[in-house]
mmCIF file of C-alpha atoms in Angstrom:
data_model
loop_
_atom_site.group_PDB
_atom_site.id
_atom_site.type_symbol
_atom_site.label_atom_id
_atom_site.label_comp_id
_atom_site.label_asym_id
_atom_site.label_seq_id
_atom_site.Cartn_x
_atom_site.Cartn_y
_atom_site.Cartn_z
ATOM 1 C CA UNK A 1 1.591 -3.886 7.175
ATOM 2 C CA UNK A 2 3.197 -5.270 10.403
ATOM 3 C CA UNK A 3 6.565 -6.307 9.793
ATOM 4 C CA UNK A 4 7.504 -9.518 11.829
ATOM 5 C CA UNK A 5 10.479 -9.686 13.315
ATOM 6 C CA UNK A 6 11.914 -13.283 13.089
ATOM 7 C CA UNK A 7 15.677 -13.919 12.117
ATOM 8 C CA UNK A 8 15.897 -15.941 9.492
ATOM 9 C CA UNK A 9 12.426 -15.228 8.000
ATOM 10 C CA UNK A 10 10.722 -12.200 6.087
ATOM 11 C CA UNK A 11 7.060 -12.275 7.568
ATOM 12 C CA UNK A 12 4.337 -9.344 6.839
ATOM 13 C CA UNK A 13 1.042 -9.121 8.934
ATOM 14 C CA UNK A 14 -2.228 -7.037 8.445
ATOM 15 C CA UNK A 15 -4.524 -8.094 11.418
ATOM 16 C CA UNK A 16 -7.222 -6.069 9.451
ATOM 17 C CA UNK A 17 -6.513 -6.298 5.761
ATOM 18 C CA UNK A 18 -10.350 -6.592 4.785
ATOM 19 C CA UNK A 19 -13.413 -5.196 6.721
ATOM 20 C CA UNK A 20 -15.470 -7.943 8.477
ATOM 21 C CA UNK A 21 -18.506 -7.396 6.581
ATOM 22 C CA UNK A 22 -16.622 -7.623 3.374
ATOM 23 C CA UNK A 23 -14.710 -10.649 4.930
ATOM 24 C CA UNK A 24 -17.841 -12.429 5.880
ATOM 25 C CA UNK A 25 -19.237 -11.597 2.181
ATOM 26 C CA UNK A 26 -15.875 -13.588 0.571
ATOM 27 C CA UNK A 27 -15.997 -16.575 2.557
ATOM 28 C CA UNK A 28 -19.771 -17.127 2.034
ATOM 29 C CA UNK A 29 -19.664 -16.756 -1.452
ATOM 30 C CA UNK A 30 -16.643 -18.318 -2.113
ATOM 31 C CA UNK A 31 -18.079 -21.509 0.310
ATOM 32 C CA UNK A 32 -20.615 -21.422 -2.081
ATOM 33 C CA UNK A 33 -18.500 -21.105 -5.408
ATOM 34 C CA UNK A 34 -15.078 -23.066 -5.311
ATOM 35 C CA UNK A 35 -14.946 -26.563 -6.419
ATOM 36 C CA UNK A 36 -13.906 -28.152 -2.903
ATOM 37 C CA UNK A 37 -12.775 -31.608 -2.811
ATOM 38 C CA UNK A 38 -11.130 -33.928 -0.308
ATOM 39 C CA UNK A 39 -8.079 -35.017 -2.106
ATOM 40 C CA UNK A 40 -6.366 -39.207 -0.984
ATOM 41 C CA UNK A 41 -2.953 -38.733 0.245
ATOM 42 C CA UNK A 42 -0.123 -41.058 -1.272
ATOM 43 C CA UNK A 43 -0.694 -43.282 1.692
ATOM 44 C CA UNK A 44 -4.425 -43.846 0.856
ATOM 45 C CA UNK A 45 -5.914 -41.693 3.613
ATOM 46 C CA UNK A 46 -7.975 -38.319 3.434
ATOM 47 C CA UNK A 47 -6.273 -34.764 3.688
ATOM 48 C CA UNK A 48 -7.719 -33.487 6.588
ATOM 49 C CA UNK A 49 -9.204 -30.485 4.712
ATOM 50 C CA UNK A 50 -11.163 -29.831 1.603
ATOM 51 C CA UNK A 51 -9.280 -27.787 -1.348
ATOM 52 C CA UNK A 52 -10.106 -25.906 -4.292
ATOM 53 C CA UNK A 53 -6.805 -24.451 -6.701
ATOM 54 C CA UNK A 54 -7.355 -21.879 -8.802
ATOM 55 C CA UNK A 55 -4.984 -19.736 -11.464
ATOM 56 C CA UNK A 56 -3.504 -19.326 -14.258
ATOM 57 C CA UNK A 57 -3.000 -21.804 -17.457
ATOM 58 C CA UNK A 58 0.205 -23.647 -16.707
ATOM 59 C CA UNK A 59 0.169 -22.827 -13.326
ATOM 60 C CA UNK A 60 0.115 -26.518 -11.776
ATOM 61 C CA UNK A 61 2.635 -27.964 -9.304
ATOM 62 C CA UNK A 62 3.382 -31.217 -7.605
ATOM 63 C CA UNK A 63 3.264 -31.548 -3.609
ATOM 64 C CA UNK A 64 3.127 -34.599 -2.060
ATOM 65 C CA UNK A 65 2.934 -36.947 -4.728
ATOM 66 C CA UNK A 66 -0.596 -34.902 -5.387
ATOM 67 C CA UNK A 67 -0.542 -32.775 -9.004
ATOM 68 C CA UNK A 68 -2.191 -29.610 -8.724
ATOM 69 C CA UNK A 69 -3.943 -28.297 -12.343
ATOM 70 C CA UNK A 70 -5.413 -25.075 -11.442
ATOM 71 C CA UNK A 71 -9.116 -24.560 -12.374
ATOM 72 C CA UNK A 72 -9.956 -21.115 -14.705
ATOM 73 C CA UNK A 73 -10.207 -18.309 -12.529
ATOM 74 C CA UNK A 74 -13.579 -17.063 -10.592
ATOM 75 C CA UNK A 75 -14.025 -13.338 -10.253
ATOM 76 C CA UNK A 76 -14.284 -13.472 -6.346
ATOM 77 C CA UNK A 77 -10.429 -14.807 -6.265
ATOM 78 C CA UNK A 78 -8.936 -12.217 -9.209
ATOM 79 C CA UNK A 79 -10.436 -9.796 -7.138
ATOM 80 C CA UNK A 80 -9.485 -10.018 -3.901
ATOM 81 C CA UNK A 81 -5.828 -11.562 -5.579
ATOM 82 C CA UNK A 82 -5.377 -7.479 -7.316
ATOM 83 C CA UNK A 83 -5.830 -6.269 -3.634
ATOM 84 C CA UNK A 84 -3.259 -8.886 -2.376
ATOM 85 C CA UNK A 85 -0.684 -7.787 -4.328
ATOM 86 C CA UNK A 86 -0.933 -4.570 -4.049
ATOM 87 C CA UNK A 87 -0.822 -4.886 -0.658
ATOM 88 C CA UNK A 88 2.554 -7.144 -0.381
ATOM 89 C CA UNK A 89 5.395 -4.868 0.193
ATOM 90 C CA UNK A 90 7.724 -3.891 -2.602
ATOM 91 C CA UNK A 91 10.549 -5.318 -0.073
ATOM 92 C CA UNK A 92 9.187 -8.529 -0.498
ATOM 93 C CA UNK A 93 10.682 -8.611 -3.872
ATOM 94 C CA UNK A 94 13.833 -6.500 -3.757
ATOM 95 C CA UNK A 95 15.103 -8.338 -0.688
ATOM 96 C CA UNK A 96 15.808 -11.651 -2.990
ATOM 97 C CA UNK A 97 16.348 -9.631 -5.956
ATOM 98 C CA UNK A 98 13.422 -10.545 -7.858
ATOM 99 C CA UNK A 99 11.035 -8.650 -10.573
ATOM 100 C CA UNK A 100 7.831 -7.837 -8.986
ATOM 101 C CA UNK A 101 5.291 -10.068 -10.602
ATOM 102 C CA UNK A 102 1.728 -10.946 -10.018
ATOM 103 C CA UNK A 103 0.519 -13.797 -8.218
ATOM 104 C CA UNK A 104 -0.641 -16.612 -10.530
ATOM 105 C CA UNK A 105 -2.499 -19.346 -8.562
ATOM 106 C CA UNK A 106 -4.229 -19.824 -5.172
ATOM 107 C CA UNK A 107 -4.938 -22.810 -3.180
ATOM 108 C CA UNK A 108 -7.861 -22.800 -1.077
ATOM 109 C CA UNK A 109 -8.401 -24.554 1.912
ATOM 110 C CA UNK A 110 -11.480 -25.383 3.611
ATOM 111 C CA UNK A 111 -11.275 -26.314 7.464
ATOM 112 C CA UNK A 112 -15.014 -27.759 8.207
ATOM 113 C CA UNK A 113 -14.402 -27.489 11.705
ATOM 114 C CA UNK A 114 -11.148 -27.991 14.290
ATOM 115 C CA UNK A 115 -10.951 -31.633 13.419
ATOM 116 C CA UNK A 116 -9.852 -30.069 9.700
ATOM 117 C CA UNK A 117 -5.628 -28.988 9.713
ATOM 118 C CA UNK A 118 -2.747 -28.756 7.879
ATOM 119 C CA UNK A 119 0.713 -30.268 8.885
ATOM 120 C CA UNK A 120 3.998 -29.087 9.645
ATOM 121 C CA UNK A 121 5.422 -28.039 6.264
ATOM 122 C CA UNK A 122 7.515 -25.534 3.995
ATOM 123 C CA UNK A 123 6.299 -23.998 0.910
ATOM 124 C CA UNK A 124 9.254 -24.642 -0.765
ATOM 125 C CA UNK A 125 8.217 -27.213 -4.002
ATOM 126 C CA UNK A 126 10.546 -25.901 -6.463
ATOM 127 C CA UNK A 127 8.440 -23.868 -8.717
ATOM 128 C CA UNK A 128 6.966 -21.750 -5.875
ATOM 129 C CA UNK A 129 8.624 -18.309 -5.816
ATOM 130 C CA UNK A 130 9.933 -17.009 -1.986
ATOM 131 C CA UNK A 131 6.422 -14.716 -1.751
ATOM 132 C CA UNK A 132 3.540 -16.338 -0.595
ATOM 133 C CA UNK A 133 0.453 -14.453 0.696
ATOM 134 C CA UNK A 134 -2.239 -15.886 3.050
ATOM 135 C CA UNK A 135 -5.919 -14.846 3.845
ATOM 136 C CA UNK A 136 -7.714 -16.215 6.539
ATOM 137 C CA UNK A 137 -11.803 -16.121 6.388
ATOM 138 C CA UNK A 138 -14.223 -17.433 8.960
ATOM 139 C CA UNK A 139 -12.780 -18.952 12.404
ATOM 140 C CA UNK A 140 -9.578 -18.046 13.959
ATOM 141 C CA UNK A 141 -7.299 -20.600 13.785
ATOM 142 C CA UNK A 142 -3.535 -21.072 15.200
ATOM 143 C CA UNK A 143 -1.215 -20.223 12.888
ATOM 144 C CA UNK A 144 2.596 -21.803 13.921
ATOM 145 C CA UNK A 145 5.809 -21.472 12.865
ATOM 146 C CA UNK A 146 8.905 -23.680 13.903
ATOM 147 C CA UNK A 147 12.293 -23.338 13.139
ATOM 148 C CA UNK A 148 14.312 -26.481 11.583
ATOM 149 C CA UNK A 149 14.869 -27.889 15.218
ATOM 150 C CA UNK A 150 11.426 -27.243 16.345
ATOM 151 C CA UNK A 151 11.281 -24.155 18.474
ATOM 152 C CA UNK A 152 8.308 -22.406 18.219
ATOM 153 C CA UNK A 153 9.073 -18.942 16.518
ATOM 154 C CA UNK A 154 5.555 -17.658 16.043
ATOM 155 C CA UNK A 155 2.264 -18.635 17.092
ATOM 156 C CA UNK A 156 -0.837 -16.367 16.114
ATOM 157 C CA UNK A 157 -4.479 -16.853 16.208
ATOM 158 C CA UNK A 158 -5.463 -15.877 12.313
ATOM 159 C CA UNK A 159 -8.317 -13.334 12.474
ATOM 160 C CA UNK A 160 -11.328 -12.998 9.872
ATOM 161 C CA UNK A 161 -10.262 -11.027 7.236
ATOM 162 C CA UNK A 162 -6.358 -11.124 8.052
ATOM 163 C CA UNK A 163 -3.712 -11.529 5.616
ATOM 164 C CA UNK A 164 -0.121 -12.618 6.389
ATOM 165 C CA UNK A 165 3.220 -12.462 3.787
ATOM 166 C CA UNK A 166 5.910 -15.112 4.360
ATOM 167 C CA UNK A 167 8.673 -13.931 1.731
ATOM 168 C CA UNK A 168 12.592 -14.620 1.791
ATOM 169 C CA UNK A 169 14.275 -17.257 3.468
ATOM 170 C CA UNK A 170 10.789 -17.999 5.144
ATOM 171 C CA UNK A 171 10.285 -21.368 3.568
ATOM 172 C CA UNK A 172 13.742 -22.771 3.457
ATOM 173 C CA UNK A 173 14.168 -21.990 7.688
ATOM 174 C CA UNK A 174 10.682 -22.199 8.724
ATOM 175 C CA UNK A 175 8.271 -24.731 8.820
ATOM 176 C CA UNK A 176 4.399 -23.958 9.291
ATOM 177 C CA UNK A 177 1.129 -25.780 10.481
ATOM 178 C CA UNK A 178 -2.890 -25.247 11.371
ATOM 179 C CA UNK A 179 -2.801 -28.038 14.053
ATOM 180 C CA UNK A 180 -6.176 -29.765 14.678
ATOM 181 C CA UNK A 181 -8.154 -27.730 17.638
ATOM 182 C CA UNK A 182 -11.180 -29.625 18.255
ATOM 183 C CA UNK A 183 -12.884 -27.334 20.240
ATOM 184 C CA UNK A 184 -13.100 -24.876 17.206
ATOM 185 C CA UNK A 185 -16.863 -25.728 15.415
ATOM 186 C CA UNK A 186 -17.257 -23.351 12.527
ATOM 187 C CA UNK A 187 -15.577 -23.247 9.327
ATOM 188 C CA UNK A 188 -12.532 -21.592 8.189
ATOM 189 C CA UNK A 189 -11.403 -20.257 4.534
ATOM 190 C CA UNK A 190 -7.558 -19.799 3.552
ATOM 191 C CA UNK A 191 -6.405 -18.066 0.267
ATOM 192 C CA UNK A 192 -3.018 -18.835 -0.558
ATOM 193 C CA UNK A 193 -1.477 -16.999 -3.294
ATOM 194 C CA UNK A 194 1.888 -17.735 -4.735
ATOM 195 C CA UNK A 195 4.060 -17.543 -8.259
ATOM 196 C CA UNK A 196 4.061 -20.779 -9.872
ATOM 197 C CA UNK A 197 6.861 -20.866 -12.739
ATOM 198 C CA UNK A 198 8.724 -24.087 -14.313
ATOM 199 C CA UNK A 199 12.400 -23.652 -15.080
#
């Protein structure tokens, strides 16, 4: 994998981590498969994107004021989640000191079209670990990263069948978004994996 280089953050990139054919396989099916819904934030108004969360028993976490319980595994997701992690660098780990464990939980998002985004936010609930993986599936969309006081640090269109590792200080730095691009009409898939554990 690429190895951004950021200071301050701990980013991996694979431009090509699956084949497009396999790539366009995954998103079909799981467009198909995952239990999407269009969660209410706490201020009464849709998220702006449809999401399905997935993993193991125990796994949920809080973000927003919204409680995530994850829904029992499909095989789709624990498949392409064993290719994830072997793919995430063994650096990923050692640089924070940590045990190298196996993802337990994804949240998937489903961007319908451009309109669809995510907001300008950190990863960092407290039972997330400092490794979280991303795949993108179906459109490209701009992926952005901004440091505490705004600047723009990295700005990528996500291909199909791309993954991307934010590990480190990432999340307590960094802030990240999918900003609304309404000339973008098809759909778009992300997989984010991540280590839930209460303390």
């Amino acid at each position: 994998m690429e190895t951004i280089s950021i200071p301050g953050a701990e980013v991996y990139y694979d431009k090509a981590f699956l084949p497009e054919v396999e790539a366009t396989q995954l998103f079909e099916m799981l467009r198909k498969k995952c239990t999407w819904a269009r969660r209410i934030t706490s201020f009464k108004s849709a998220v702006p994107r449809d999401e399905a969360y997935y993993g193991d028993r125990g796994a949920n976490y809080s973000y927003s004021r919204r409680e995530y319980t994850p829904l029992s595994w499909i095989p789709e997701l624990l498949a392409i989640k064993t290719r994830v992690e072997q793919a995430t660098p063994e650096s990923a780990y050692a640089n924070v000191k940590l045990s190298r464990l196996p993802y337990n939980a994804v949240l998937c998002n489903l961007y319908r079209d451009g309109n669809d985004s995510v907001g300008l936010h950190a990863d960092a609930e407290p039972e997330m670990g400092p490794v979280i993986a991303s795949v993108s599936l179906g459109a490209e969309r701009l992926f952005r990263m901004k440091a505490r006081n705004g600047t723009s640090v990295f700005a990528e269109r996500l291909p199909h069948g791309s993954l991307l590792i934010m590990a480190g200080e990432t999340q307590r730095n960094f802030k990240h978004e999918v900003p609304k691009e309404p000339a973008v009409t098809l759909p778009r898939i992300n997989l984010t994996f991540r280590r839930i554990e209460h303390r």
